[in-house]
Amino acid sequence: ETSSYTPRELFAGDAPIITNARMFATGLELPINSIVALNTSNELVEWVPGAADSTAVAVGITCEAVNTTGGAAMNPIYEGGFFNTDALNWPAAATAAQKANAFNGTDIHHRSLGYSG
């Protein structure tokens, strides 16, 4: 076998990468690089663009796959840096405008690797 797998480049700039361990709510199965938000209990959950509560505000990106089906757990998230938009696991319903504004007010920025502006 001569073929190989080359994953998408996650980082899209030279800003410092900021990580932190945070509590995730029970009952989640999120892939690596998922967008997360805080619920009313101040636990991380999947980001819900357009929601009427705090889950509408993206606060981070998962550093690893998260599985809390057995109970709430601490997992690392990215809280700052420049990221490749195409390498992030966005919710299927997220529009281009929601993605563009997802991390307003945070130290997370994202752009396509072909970005020139």
Coordinates of N, CA and C in Angstrom, one line a residue:
E1 N 0.8 -1.2 0.0 CA 0.0 0.0 0.0 C 0.9 1.2 0.0
T2 N 0.7 2.1 -1.0 CA 1.5 3.3 -1.1 C 0.8 4.6 -0.8
S3 N -0.6 4.4 -0.6 CA -1.3 5.6 -0.4 C -1.2 6.0 1.1
S4 N -1.5 7.2 1.4 CA -1.4 7.7 2.8 C -2.5 8.7 3.1
Y5 N -2.8 8.8 4.3 CA -3.9 9.8 4.7 C -3.2 11.1 5.2
T6 N -3.6 12.2 4.7 CA -3.1 13.5 5.1 C -4.3 14.2 5.7
P7 N -4.3 14.4 7.0 CA -5.5 15.2 7.6 C -5.4 16.6 7.2
R8 N -6.5 17.3 7.3 CA -6.6 18.7 7.0 C -5.8 19.5 8.1
E9 N -5.1 20.5 7.7 CA -4.3 21.3 8.6 C -5.3 22.1 9.5
L10 N -5.2 21.9 10.8 CA -6.1 22.6 11.7 C -5.8 24.0 11.9
F11 N -4.6 24.4 12.0 CA -4.2 25.8 12.3 C -4.0 26.6 11.1
A12 N -4.4 27.8 11.1 CA -4.3 28.7 9.9 C -3.7 30.0 10.3
G13 N -2.7 30.0 11.1 CA -2.0 31.3 11.5 C -1.1 31.0 12.6
D14 N -0.4 32.1 13.0 CA 0.7 31.9 14.0 C 0.3 32.5 15.3
A15 N -0.9 32.8 15.6 CA -1.4 33.3 16.9 C -1.1 32.2 17.9
P16 N -0.9 32.6 19.1 CA -0.7 31.6 20.2 C -2.0 30.7 20.3
I17 N -1.8 29.4 20.5 CA -2.9 28.5 20.7 C -3.2 28.4 22.2
I18 N -4.4 28.7 22.6 CA -4.8 28.7 24.0 C -5.7 27.5 24.2
T19 N -5.4 26.7 25.2 CA -6.2 25.5 25.6 C -6.6 25.6 27.0
N20 N -7.6 24.8 27.4 CA -8.0 24.8 28.8 C -8.9 23.5 29.0
A21 N -8.8 22.9 30.1 CA -9.7 21.8 30.4 C -11.0 22.3 31.0
R22 N -12.1 21.8 30.4 CA -13.4 22.3 30.8 C -14.3 21.1 31.0
M23 N -15.4 21.4 31.8 CA -16.4 20.3 32.1 C -17.4 20.2 31.0
F24 N -17.6 19.0 30.5 CA -18.6 18.8 29.4 C -19.8 18.1 30.1
A25 N -21.0 18.5 29.6 CA -22.3 17.9 30.1 C -22.4 16.4 29.8
T26 N -23.2 15.7 30.5 CA -23.5 14.3 30.3 C -24.2 14.1 29.0
G27 N -24.0 13.0 28.4 CA -24.7 12.6 27.2 C -24.3 13.0 25.9
L28 N -23.0 13.4 25.8 CA -22.5 13.9 24.5 C -21.5 12.9 23.8
E29 N -21.6 13.0 22.5 CA -20.6 12.3 21.7 C -20.2 13.3 20.6
L30 N -19.1 13.9 20.7 CA -18.7 14.9 19.8 C -17.3 14.5 19.1
P31 N -17.2 14.7 17.8 CA -15.9 14.4 17.2 C -14.9 15.5 17.5
I32 N -13.7 15.2 17.3 CA -12.6 16.2 17.4 C -12.9 17.4 16.6
N33 N -12.5 18.6 17.1 CA -12.7 19.9 16.4 C -14.1 20.3 16.3
S34 N -15.0 19.9 17.2 CA -16.4 20.3 17.2 C -16.5 21.7 17.9
I35 N -17.5 22.4 17.5 CA -17.7 23.8 18.1 C -18.6 23.6 19.4
V36 N -18.2 24.2 20.5 CA -18.9 24.0 21.7 C -19.4 25.4 22.3
A37 N -20.4 25.3 23.2 CA -21.0 26.4 23.8 C -21.3 26.0 25.3
L38 N -21.6 27.0 26.1 CA -22.0 26.7 27.5 C -23.5 26.5 27.6
N39 N -24.0 25.5 28.4 CA -25.4 25.4 28.8 C -25.7 26.3 30.0
T40 N -26.9 26.2 30.5 CA -27.3 27.0 31.6 C -26.6 26.6 32.9
S41 N -26.1 25.4 32.9 CA -25.3 24.9 34.1 C -23.8 25.1 34.0
N42 N -23.4 25.9 33.0 CA -22.0 26.3 32.8 C -21.2 25.1 32.4
E43 N -21.8 24.1 31.7 CA -21.1 23.0 31.2 C -21.1 23.1 29.7
L44 N -20.0 22.5 29.0 CA -19.9 22.6 27.6 C -20.9 21.6 26.9
V45 N -21.5 22.0 25.8 CA -22.3 21.2 25.0 C -22.0 21.6 23.5
E46 N -22.6 20.9 22.6 CA -22.5 21.2 21.2 C -23.1 22.6 21.0
W47 N -22.4 23.4 20.2 CA -22.9 24.7 19.8 C -24.2 24.6 18.9
V48 N -25.2 25.4 19.2 CA -26.5 25.4 18.5 C -26.7 26.8 17.9
P49 N -26.3 27.0 16.7 CA -26.5 28.3 16.1 C -28.0 28.7 16.0
G50 N -28.3 29.9 16.4 CA -29.6 30.4 16.3 C -30.5 30.0 17.5
A51 N -29.9 29.3 18.5 CA -30.7 29.0 19.7 C -31.0 30.2 20.5
A52 N -32.0 30.1 21.4 CA -32.5 31.3 22.1 C -31.9 31.3 23.5
D53 N -30.8 30.5 23.7 CA -30.2 30.5 25.0 C -28.6 30.6 24.9
S54 N -27.9 30.3 25.9 CA -26.4 30.4 25.9 C -25.8 29.4 24.9
T55 N -26.5 28.4 24.5 CA -25.9 27.4 23.5 C -25.7 28.1 22.1
A56 N -26.2 29.3 21.9 CA -26.0 30.0 20.6 C -24.7 30.7 20.5
V57 N -23.9 30.7 21.6 CA -22.7 31.4 21.7 C -21.5 30.4 21.7
A58 N -20.8 30.3 20.6 CA -19.6 29.4 20.6 C -18.5 30.0 21.4
V59 N -17.9 29.1 22.3 CA -16.8 29.5 23.2 C -15.6 28.7 23.0
G60 N -15.6 27.6 22.2 CA -14.4 26.8 22.0 C -14.5 25.7 21.0
I61 N -13.4 25.0 20.8 CA -13.3 23.9 19.8 C -12.7 22.7 20.6
T62 N -13.3 21.5 20.4 CA -12.8 20.3 21.1 C -11.4 20.0 20.6
C63 N -10.5 19.6 21.5 CA -9.1 19.2 21.1 C -9.1 17.7 20.8
E64 N -10.1 17.0 21.2 CA -10.2 15.6 21.0 C -11.6 15.2 21.0
A65 N -11.9 14.0 20.6 CA -13.3 13.5 20.6 C -13.8 13.4 22.0
V66 N -15.0 13.8 22.2 CA -15.6 13.8 23.6 C -16.7 12.8 23.7
N67 N -16.7 12.0 24.7 CA -17.8 11.0 24.9 C -18.1 11.1 26.4
T68 N -19.2 11.7 26.7 CA -19.7 11.8 28.1 C -21.0 11.0 28.3
T69 N -21.2 9.9 27.5 CA -22.4 9.1 27.7 C -22.4 8.4 29.0
G70 N -21.3 8.3 29.7 CA -21.2 7.7 31.0 C -21.2 8.7 32.1
G71 N -21.3 10.0 31.8 CA -21.3 11.0 32.8 C -20.4 12.2 32.4
A72 N -20.7 13.3 33.1 CA -20.0 14.6 32.8 C -18.5 14.3 33.0
A73 N -17.6 15.0 32.2 CA -16.2 14.8 32.3 C -15.4 16.0 31.8
M74 N -14.2 16.1 32.3 CA -13.3 17.2 31.9 C -12.6 16.8 30.6
N75 N -12.6 17.7 29.6 CA -11.9 17.5 28.4 C -11.3 18.8 27.9
P76 N -10.2 18.7 27.2 CA -9.5 20.0 26.7 C -10.3 20.6 25.5
I77 N -10.2 21.9 25.5 CA -10.8 22.7 24.4 C -9.8 23.7 24.0
Y78 N -9.8 24.2 22.7 CA -9.1 25.3 22.3 C -10.0 26.5 22.6
E79 N -9.3 27.5 23.2 CA -10.0 28.8 23.5 C -9.4 30.0 22.8
G80 N -8.4 29.7 22.0 CA -7.8 30.8 21.2 C -6.9 30.3 20.2
G81 N -6.7 31.0 19.1 CA -5.8 30.7 18.0 C -6.5 31.0 16.7
F82 N -5.7 30.8 15.6 CA -6.3 30.8 14.2 C -6.5 29.4 13.7
F83 N -7.7 29.1 13.2 CA -8.0 27.8 12.8 C -8.5 27.8 11.4
N84 N -8.3 26.6 10.7 CA -8.7 26.4 9.4 C -10.3 26.1 9.4
T85 N -11.1 27.0 8.8 CA -12.5 26.8 8.8 C -12.9 25.4 8.3
D86 N -12.3 25.0 7.3 CA -12.6 23.7 6.7 C -12.3 22.5 7.5
A87 N -11.4 22.6 8.5 CA -11.0 21.5 9.4 C -11.9 21.4 10.6
L88 N -12.8 22.4 10.8 CA -13.7 22.4 12.0 C -15.0 21.6 11.7
N89 N -15.5 20.9 12.8 CA -16.7 20.1 12.6 C -17.9 21.0 13.0
W90 N -18.5 21.7 12.0 CA -19.6 22.6 12.2 C -20.9 21.8 12.3
P91 N -21.9 22.3 13.1 CA -23.2 21.6 13.0 C -23.7 21.7 11.6
A92 N -24.4 20.7 11.2 CA -24.9 20.6 9.8 C -25.8 21.8 9.4
A93 N -26.5 22.3 10.3 CA -27.5 23.4 10.0 C -26.8 24.8 10.1
A94 N -25.6 24.9 10.4 CA -24.9 26.2 10.5 C -24.8 26.9 9.1
T95 N -25.2 28.1 9.0 CA -25.1 28.9 7.8 C -23.7 29.5 7.7
A96 N -23.4 30.0 6.5 CA -22.1 30.7 6.3 C -22.0 31.9 7.3
A97 N -23.1 32.6 7.4 CA -23.1 33.8 8.3 C -22.9 33.4 9.8
Q98 N -23.6 32.4 10.2 CA -23.4 31.9 11.6 C -22.0 31.4 11.8
K99 N -21.4 30.8 10.9 CA -20.0 30.3 11.0 C -19.1 31.5 11.1
A100 N -19.3 32.5 10.3 CA -18.5 33.7 10.2 C -18.5 34.4 11.6
N101 N -19.6 34.4 12.3 CA -19.8 35.2 13.5 C -19.7 34.3 14.8
A102 N -19.4 33.0 14.6 CA -19.5 32.0 15.7 C -18.7 32.4 16.9
F103 N -17.5 32.9 16.7 CA -16.6 33.1 17.8 C -16.4 34.6 18.2
N104 N -17.4 35.4 17.8 CA -17.3 36.8 18.2 C -17.1 37.0 19.7
G105 N -16.2 37.8 20.1 CA -15.9 38.0 21.6 C -15.0 37.0 22.2
T106 N -14.4 36.1 21.4 CA -13.5 35.1 21.9 C -12.1 35.4 21.2
D107 N -11.1 34.6 21.7 CA -9.8 34.7 21.0 C -9.6 33.7 19.9
I108 N -10.7 33.1 19.4 CA -10.7 32.2 18.3 C -11.0 32.9 17.0
H109 N -10.2 32.6 16.0 CA -10.4 33.2 14.7 C -10.3 32.0 13.7
H110 N -11.1 32.1 12.6 CA -11.0 31.0 11.7 C -11.0 31.6 10.3
R111 N -10.4 30.9 9.4 CA -10.3 31.3 8.0 C -9.9 30.1 7.1
S112 N -10.2 30.2 5.9 CA -9.7 29.2 4.9 C -8.2 29.3 4.7
L113 N -7.6 28.2 4.5 CA -6.1 28.3 4.3 C -5.7 29.1 3.1
G114 N -6.6 29.3 2.1 CA -6.3 30.2 1.0 C -6.5 31.6 1.3
Y115 N -6.8 32.0 2.5 CA -7.1 33.4 2.9 C -6.0 34.3 2.4
S116 N -6.4 35.5 1.9 CA -5.4 36.4 1.4 C -5.7 37.8 1.9
G117 N -6.7 38.0 2.8 CA -7.0 39.4 3.3 C -6.9 39.5 4.7

